[in-house]
Tab-separated table of C-alpha atoms in Angstrom:
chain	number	residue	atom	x	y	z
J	1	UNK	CA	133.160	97.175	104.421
J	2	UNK	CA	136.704	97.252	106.401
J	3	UNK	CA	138.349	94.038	108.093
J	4	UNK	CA	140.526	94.342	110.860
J	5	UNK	CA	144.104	93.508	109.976
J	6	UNK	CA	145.682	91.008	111.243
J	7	UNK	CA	148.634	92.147	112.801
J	8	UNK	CA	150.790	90.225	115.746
J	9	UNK	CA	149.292	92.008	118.369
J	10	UNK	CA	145.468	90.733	117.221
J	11	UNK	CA	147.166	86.992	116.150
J	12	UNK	CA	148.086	86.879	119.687
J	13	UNK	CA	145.102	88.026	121.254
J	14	UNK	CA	143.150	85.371	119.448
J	15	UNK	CA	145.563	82.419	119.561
J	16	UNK	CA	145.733	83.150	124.006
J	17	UNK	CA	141.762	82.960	123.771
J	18	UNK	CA	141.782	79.631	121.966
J	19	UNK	CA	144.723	78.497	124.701
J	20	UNK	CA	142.364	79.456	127.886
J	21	UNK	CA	139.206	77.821	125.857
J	22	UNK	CA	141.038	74.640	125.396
J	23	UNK	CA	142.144	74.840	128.746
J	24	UNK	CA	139.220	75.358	130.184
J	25	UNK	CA	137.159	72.320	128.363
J	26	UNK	CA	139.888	69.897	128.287
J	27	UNK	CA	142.637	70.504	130.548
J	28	UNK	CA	144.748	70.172	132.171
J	29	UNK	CA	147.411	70.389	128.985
J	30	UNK	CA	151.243	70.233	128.309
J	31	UNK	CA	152.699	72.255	125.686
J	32	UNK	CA	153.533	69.340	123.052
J	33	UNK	CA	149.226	69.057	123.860
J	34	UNK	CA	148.279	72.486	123.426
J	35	UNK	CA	150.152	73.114	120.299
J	36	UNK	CA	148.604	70.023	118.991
J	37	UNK	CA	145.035	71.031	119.867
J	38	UNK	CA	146.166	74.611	118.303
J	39	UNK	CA	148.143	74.034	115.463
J	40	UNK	CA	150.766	76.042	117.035
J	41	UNK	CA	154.376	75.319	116.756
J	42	UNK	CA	155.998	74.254	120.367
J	43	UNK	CA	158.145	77.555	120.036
J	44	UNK	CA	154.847	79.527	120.186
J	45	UNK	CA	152.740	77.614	122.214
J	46	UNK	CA	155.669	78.447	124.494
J	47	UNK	CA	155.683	82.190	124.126
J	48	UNK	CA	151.872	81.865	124.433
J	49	UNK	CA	151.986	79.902	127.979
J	50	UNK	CA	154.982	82.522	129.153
J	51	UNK	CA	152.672	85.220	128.381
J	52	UNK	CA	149.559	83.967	130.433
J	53	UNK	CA	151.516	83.264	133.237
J	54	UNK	CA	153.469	86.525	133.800
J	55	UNK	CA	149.346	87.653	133.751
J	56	UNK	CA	148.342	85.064	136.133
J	57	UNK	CA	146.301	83.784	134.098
J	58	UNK	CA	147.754	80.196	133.250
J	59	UNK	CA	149.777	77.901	136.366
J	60	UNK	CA	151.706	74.570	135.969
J	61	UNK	CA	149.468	71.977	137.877
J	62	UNK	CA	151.125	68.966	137.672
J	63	UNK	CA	153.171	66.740	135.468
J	64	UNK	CA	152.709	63.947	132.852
J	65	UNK	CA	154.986	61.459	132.849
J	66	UNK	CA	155.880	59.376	129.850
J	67	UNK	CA	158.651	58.761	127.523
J	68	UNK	CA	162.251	59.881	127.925
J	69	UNK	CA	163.410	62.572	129.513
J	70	UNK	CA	162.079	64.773	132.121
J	71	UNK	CA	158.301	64.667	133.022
J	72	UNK	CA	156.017	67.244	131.373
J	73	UNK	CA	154.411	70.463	132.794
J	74	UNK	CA	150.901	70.101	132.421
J	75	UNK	CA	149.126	73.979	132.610
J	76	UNK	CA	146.138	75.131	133.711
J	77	UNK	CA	143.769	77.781	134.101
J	78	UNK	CA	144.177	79.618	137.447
J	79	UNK	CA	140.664	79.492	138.820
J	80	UNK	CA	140.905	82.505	141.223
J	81	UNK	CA	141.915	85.022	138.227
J	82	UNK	CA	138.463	86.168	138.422
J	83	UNK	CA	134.994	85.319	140.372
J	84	UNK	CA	131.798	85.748	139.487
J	85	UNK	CA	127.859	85.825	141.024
J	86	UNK	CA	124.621	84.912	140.122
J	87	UNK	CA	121.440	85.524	141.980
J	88	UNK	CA	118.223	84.193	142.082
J	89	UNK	CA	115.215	86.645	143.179
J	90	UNK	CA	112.002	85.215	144.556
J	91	UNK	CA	109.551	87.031	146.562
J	92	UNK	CA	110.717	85.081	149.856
J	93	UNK	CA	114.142	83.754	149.045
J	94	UNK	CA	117.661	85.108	147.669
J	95	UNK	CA	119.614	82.435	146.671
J	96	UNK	CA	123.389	84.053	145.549
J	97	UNK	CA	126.434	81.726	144.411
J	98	UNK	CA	129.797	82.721	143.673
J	99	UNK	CA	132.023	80.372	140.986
J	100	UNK	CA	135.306	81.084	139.899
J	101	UNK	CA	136.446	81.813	136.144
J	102	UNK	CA	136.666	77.822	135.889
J	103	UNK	CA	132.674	77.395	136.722
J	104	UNK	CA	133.087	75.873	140.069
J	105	UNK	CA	130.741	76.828	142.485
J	106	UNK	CA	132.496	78.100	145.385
J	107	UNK	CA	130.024	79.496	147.941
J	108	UNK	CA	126.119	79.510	147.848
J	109	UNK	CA	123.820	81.216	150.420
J	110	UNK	CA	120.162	82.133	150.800
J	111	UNK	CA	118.604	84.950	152.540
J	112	UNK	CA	115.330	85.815	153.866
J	113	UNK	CA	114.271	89.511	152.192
J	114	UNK	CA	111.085	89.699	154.097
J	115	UNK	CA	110.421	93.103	155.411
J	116	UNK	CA	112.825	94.723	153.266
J	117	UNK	CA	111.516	96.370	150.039
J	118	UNK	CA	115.270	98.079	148.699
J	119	UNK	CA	116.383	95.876	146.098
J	120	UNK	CA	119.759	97.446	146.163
J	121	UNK	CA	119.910	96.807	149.449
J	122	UNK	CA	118.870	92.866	149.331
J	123	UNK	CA	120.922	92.452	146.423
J	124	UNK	CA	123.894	93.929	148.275
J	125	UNK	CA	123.465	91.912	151.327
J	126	UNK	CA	123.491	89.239	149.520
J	127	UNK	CA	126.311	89.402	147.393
J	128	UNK	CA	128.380	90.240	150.645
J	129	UNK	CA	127.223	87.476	152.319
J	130	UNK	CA	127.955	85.017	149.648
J	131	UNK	CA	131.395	87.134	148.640
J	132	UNK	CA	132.652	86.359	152.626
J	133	UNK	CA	131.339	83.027	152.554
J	134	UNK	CA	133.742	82.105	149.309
J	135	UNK	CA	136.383	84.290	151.296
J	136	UNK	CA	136.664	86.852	148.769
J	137	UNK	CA	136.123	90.498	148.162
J	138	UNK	CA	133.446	92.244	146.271
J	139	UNK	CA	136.280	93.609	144.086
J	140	UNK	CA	137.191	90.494	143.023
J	141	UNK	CA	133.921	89.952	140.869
J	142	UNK	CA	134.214	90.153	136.959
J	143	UNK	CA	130.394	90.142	136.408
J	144	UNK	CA	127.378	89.905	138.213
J	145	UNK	CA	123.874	88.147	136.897
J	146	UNK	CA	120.256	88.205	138.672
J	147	UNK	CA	117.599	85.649	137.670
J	148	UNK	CA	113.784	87.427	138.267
J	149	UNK	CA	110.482	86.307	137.629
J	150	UNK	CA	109.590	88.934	135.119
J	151	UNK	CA	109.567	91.003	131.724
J	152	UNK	CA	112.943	92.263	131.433
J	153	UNK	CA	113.457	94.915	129.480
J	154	UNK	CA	115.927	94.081	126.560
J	155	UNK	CA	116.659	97.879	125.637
J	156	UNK	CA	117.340	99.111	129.136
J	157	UNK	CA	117.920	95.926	131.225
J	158	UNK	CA	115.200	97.135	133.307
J	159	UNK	CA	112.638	94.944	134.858
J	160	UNK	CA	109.694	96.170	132.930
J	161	UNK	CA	107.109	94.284	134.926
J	162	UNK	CA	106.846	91.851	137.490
J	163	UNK	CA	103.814	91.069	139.755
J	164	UNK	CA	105.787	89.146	142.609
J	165	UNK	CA	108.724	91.668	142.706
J	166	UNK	CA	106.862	95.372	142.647
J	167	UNK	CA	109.762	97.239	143.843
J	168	UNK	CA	112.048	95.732	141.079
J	169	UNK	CA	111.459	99.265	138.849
J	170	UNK	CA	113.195	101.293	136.103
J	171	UNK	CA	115.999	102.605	137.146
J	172	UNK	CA	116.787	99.668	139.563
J	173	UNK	CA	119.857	98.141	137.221
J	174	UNK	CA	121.506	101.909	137.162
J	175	UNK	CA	121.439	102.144	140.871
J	176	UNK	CA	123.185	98.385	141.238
J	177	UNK	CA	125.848	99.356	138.641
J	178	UNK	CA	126.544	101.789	140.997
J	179	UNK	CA	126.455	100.282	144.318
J	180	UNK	CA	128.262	97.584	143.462
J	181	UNK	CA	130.762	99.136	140.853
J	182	UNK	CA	130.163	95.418	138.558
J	183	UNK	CA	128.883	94.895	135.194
J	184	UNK	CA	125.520	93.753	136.507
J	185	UNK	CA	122.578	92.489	134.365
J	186	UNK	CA	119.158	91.167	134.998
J	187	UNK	CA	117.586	88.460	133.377
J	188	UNK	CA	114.274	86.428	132.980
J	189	UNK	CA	114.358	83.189	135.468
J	190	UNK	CA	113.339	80.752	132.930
J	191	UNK	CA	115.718	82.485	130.400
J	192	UNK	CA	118.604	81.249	132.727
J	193	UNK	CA	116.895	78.257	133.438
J	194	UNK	CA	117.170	77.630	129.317
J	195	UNK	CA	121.159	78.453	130.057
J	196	UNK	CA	121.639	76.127	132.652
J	197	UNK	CA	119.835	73.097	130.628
J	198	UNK	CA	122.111	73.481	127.535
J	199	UNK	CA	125.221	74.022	129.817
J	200	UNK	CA	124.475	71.546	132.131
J	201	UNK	CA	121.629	69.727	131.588
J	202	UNK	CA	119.246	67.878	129.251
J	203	UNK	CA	120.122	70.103	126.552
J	204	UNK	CA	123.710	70.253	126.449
J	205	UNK	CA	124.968	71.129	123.044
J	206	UNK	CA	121.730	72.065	121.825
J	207	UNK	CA	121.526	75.082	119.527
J	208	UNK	CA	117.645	74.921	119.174
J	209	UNK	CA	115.044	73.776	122.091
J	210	UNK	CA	112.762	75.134	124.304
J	211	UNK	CA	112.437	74.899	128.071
J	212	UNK	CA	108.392	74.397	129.303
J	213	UNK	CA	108.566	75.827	132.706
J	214	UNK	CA	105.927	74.678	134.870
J	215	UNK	CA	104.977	75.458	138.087
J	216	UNK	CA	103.206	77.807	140.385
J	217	UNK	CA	103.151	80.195	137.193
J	218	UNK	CA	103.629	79.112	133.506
J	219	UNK	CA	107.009	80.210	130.942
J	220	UNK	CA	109.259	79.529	128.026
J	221	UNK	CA	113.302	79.466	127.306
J	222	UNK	CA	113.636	79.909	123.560
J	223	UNK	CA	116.800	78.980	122.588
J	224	UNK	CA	117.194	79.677	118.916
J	225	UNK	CA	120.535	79.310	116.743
J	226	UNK	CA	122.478	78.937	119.996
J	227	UNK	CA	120.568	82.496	121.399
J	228	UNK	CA	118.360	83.119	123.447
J	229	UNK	CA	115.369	84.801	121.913
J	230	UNK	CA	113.790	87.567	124.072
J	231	UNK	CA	111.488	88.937	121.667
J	232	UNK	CA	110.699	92.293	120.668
J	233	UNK	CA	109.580	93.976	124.409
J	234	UNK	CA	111.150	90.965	126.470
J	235	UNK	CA	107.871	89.324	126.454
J	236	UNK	CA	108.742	86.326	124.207
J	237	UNK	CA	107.770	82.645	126.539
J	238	UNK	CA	104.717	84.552	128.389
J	239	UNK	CA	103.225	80.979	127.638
J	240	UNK	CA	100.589	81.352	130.396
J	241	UNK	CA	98.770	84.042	128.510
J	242	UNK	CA	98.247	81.322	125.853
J	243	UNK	CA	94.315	81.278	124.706
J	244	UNK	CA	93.436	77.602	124.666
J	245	UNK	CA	89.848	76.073	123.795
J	246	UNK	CA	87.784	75.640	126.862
J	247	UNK	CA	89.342	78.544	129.240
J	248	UNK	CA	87.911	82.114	129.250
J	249	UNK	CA	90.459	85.108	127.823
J	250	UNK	CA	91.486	87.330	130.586
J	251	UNK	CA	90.245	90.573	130.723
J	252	UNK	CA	92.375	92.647	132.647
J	253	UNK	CA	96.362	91.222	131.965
J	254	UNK	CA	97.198	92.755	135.342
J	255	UNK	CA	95.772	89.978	136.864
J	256	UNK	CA	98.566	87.194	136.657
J	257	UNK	CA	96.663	84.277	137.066
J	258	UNK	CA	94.045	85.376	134.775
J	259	UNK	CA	96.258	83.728	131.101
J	260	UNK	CA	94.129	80.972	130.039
J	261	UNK	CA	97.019	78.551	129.516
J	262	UNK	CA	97.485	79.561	133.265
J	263	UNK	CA	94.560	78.360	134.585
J	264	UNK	CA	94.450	75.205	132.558
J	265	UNK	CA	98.373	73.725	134.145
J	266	UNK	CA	98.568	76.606	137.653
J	267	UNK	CA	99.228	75.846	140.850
J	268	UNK	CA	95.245	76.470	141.556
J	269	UNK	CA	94.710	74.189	138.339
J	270	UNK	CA	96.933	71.211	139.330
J	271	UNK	CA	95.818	71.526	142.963
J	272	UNK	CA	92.055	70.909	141.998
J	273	UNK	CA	92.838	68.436	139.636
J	274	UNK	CA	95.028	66.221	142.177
J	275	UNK	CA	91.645	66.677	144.528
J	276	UNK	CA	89.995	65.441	141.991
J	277	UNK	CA	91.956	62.242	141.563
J	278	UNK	CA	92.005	61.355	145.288
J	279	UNK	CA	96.106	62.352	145.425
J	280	UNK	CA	97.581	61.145	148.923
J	281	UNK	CA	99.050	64.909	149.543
J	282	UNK	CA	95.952	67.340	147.863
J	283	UNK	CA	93.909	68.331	151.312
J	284	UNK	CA	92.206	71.686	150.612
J	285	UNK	CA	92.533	74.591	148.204
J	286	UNK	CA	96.119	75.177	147.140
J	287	UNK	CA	97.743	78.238	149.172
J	288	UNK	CA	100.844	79.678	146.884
J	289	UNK	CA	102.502	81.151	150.074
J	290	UNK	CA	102.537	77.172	152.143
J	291	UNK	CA	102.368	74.804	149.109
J	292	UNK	CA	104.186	73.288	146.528
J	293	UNK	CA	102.274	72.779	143.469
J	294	UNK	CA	105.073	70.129	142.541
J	295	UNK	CA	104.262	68.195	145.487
J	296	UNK	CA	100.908	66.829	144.502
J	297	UNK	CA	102.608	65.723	141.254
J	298	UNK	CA	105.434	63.844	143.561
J	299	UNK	CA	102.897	62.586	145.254
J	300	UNK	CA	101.136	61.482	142.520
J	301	UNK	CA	104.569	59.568	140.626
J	302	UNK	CA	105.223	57.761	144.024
J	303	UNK	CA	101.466	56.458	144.306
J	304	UNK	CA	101.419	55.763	140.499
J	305	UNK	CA	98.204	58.131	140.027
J	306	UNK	CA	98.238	57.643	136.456
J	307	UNK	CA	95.223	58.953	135.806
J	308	UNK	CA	96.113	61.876	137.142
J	309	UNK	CA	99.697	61.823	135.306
J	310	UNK	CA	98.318	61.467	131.735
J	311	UNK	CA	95.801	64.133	132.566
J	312	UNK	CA	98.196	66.774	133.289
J	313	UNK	CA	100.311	65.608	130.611
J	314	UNK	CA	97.208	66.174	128.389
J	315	UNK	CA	97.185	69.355	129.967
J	316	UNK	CA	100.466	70.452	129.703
J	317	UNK	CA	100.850	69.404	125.636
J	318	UNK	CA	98.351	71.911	124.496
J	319	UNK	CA	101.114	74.903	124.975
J	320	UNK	CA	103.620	72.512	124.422
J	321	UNK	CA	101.990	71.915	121.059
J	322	UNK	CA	101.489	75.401	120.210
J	323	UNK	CA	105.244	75.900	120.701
J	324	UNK	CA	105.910	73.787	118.705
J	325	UNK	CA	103.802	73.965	115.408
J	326	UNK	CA	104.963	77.326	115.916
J	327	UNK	CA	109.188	77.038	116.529
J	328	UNK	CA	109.572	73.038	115.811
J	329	UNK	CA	112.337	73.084	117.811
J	330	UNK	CA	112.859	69.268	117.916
J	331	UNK	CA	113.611	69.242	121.746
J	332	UNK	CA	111.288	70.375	124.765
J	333	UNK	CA	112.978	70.362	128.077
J	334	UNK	CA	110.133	70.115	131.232
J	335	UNK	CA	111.148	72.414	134.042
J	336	UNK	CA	109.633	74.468	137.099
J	337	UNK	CA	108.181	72.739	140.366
J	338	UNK	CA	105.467	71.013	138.088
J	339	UNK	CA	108.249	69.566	135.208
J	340	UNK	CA	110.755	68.477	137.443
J	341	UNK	CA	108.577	66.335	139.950
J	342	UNK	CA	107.198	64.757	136.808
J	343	UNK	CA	110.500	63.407	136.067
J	344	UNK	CA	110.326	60.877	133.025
J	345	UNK	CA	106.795	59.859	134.120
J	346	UNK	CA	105.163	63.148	133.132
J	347	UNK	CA	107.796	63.755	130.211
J	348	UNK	CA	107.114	60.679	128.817
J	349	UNK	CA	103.071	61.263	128.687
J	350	UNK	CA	103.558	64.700	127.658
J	351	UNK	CA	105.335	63.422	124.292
J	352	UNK	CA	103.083	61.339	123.756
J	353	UNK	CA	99.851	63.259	123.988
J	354	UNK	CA	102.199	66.266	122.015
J	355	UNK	CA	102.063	63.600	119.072
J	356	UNK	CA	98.519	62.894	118.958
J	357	UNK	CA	98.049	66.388	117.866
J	358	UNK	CA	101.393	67.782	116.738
J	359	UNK	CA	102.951	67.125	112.927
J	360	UNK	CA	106.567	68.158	114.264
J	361	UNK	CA	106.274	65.544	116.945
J	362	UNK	CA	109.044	66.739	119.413
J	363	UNK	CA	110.583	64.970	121.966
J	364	UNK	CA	110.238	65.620	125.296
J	365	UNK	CA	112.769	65.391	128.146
J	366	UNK	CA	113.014	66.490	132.293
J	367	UNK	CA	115.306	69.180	133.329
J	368	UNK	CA	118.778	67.154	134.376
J	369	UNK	CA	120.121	70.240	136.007
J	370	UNK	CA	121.263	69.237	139.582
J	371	UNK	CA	120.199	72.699	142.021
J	372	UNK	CA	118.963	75.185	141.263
J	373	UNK	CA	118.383	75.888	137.714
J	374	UNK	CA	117.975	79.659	137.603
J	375	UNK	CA	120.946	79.972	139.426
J	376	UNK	CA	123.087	77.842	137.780
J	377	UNK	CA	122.178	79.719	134.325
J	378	UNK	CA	122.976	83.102	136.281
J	379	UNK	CA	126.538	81.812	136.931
J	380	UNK	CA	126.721	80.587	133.359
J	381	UNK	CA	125.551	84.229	131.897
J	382	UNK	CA	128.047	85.642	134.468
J	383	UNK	CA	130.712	83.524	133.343
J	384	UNK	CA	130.413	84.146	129.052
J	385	UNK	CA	130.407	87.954	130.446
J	386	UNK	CA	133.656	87.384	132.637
J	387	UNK	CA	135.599	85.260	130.170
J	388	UNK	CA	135.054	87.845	127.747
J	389	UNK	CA	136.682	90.552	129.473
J	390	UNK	CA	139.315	88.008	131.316
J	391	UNK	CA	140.392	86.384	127.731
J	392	UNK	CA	140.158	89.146	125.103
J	393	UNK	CA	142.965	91.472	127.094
J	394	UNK	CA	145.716	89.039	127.504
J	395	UNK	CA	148.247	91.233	125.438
């Protein structure tokens, strides 16, 4: 087994990654500060600053003031040294954000792709559209994520299948590579949702939880050891096909709706059930293209249905269970339509009933991502990708 050596040139590549790291998380810094944080001597920690400005990576952006003698430079990370985007793919909305290397979100827009079936073509228009709204150009982006409701492919990046997005096919991630000329990569929507929660949200820190999404359709973010955990085919969090005791096994898994977990917590499911409970908002059969299935459960918080609460929770804990005799990941974050108009109401039930019939006993929490959570995990996955290539070629 060989080890790299450690020769100046490596030292310093590794010692200007920990600089922009520390920046990034708790600057802005002096010198005296960063050496501190580093161990570095002030001679070095001076070289080191010298040598990320000259790359434009690293600006004075203000002063401190205290104790004698001049006032001193406080550095920080220059936040246009690289942009990124993340997109968010539904079957009647493209949402695309840009951020800057810092995280901040700089532009967001949505578009309409009705009546266009070119997903190079949507995706393009979109990033243009967002990249002139931030007042940037294309060739400024570092790396380039896209949230879809599907099986992604983990050995070619390919959507493998997805039911809403048809024309999202092999070959599609090749042709964006392309177009664009950006490291582009797809990704499961509830995978980034998982992303977004332990970068922003309920979950921050977090090296092991799992993020229930549900809404109009049913999935899981595994989050394992700090990774995300795909599975073998990119199938891993398919919760919806879940058998569960009183439901009928599908028998054709083309159908989407057909997963028995599915039609236990769906949009169909939680439609008939707030019928069934009188809810102030449920008036006739629920229509997937007019409704949302997480207004019935708004509804039913405001009007304190909570007999209607505790039986979705009831609901809702026998996948939640599974997962978690299964993984015992300690933490379940509630997310999608149906999770986050549950708030703490329908967390707090869903624990409960979890512990009637779980050993592990988890607790249970609601998505605290502000936005929009696939999104916001796009820019996140964008972001490890850019800071990668950003911070490991300073020298």
């Amino acid at each position: 087994m060989s080890t790299r050596p450690g020769t100046p040139r490596l030292l310093r590549q590794l010692n200007d990654r920990a600089a922009l790291e520390l920046l990034l998380s708790s600057g802005p810094l002096t010198r005296a500060e960063l050496g501190e944080h580093t161990g570095l001597s002030k001679v070095t920690a001076g070289q080191l600053l010298a040598r990320l400005q000259e790359r434009d990576l690293v600006a004075v952006v203000g002063e401190q003031a205290g104790g004698r003698g001049p006032n001193a430079a406080l550095y920080g990370v220059v936040p246009s040294c690289a942009y990124v985007v993340g997109l968010d793919v539904l079957p009647d909305r493209i949402s695309a954000g840009v951020a800057d290397i810092t995280g901040t979100l700089v532009a967001e827009v949505s578009a309409d792709p009705s009546g266009h079936d070119d997903p190079v073509r949507l995706v393009r228009s979109a990033v243009s559209q967002a990249c002139a709204s931030a007042g940037i150009g294309v060739d400024r982006l570092r790396a380039f994520v896209i949230g879809t409701r599907g099986v992604v492919d983990p050995g070619t990046g390919d959507v493998r299948f997805s039911f809403d997005l048809p024309s999202w096919h092999n070959g599609v991630l090749a042709e964006l590579r392309r177009d664009l000329g950006v490291p582009v990569t797809i990704e499961n929507d509830v995978n980034l949702a998982a992303l977004a929660e332990r970068a922003h949200g309920a979950a921050l820190g977090v090296d092991d939880f799992v993020l229930v999404w549900a809404g109009v359709g049913q999935g899981l973010g595994v989050m394992l050891g700090g990774r995300l955990h795909r599975g073998f085919t990119g199938g891993a969090g398919e919760i919806g096909w879940l058998p569960v005791p009183g439901e009928p096994l599908p028998t054709d898994v083309s159908e989407p709706q057909s997963g028995s977990f599915q039609r236990l917590v769906g949009g169909d499911a939680v439609a008939g059930l707030a019928g069934a409970h009188g809810i102030g908002s449920a008036s006739g059969p629920y229509d997937p293209d007019t409704d949302s299935v997480g207004d019935h459960v708004r509804t039913a918080v405001a009007e304190g249905a909570e007999a209607f609460l505790d039986e979705l929770a009831g609901r809702l804990a026998v996948g939640v269970a599974a997962v978690a005799v299964v993984l015992d990941p300690g933490l379940i974050v509630l997310s999608g339509d149906v999770g986050r108009a549950g708030g703490d109401a329908l967390a707090t039930r869903v624990q409960d009933a979890v512990a009637r019939v779980c050993p592990s006993q988890p607790k249970v929490v609601v998505s605290r991502v502000r936005g929009n959570p696939v999104l916001r995990g796009a820019l996140v996955s964008a972001l490890q990708q850019a800071r990668e290539q950003v911070f490991s070629d300073t020298v």
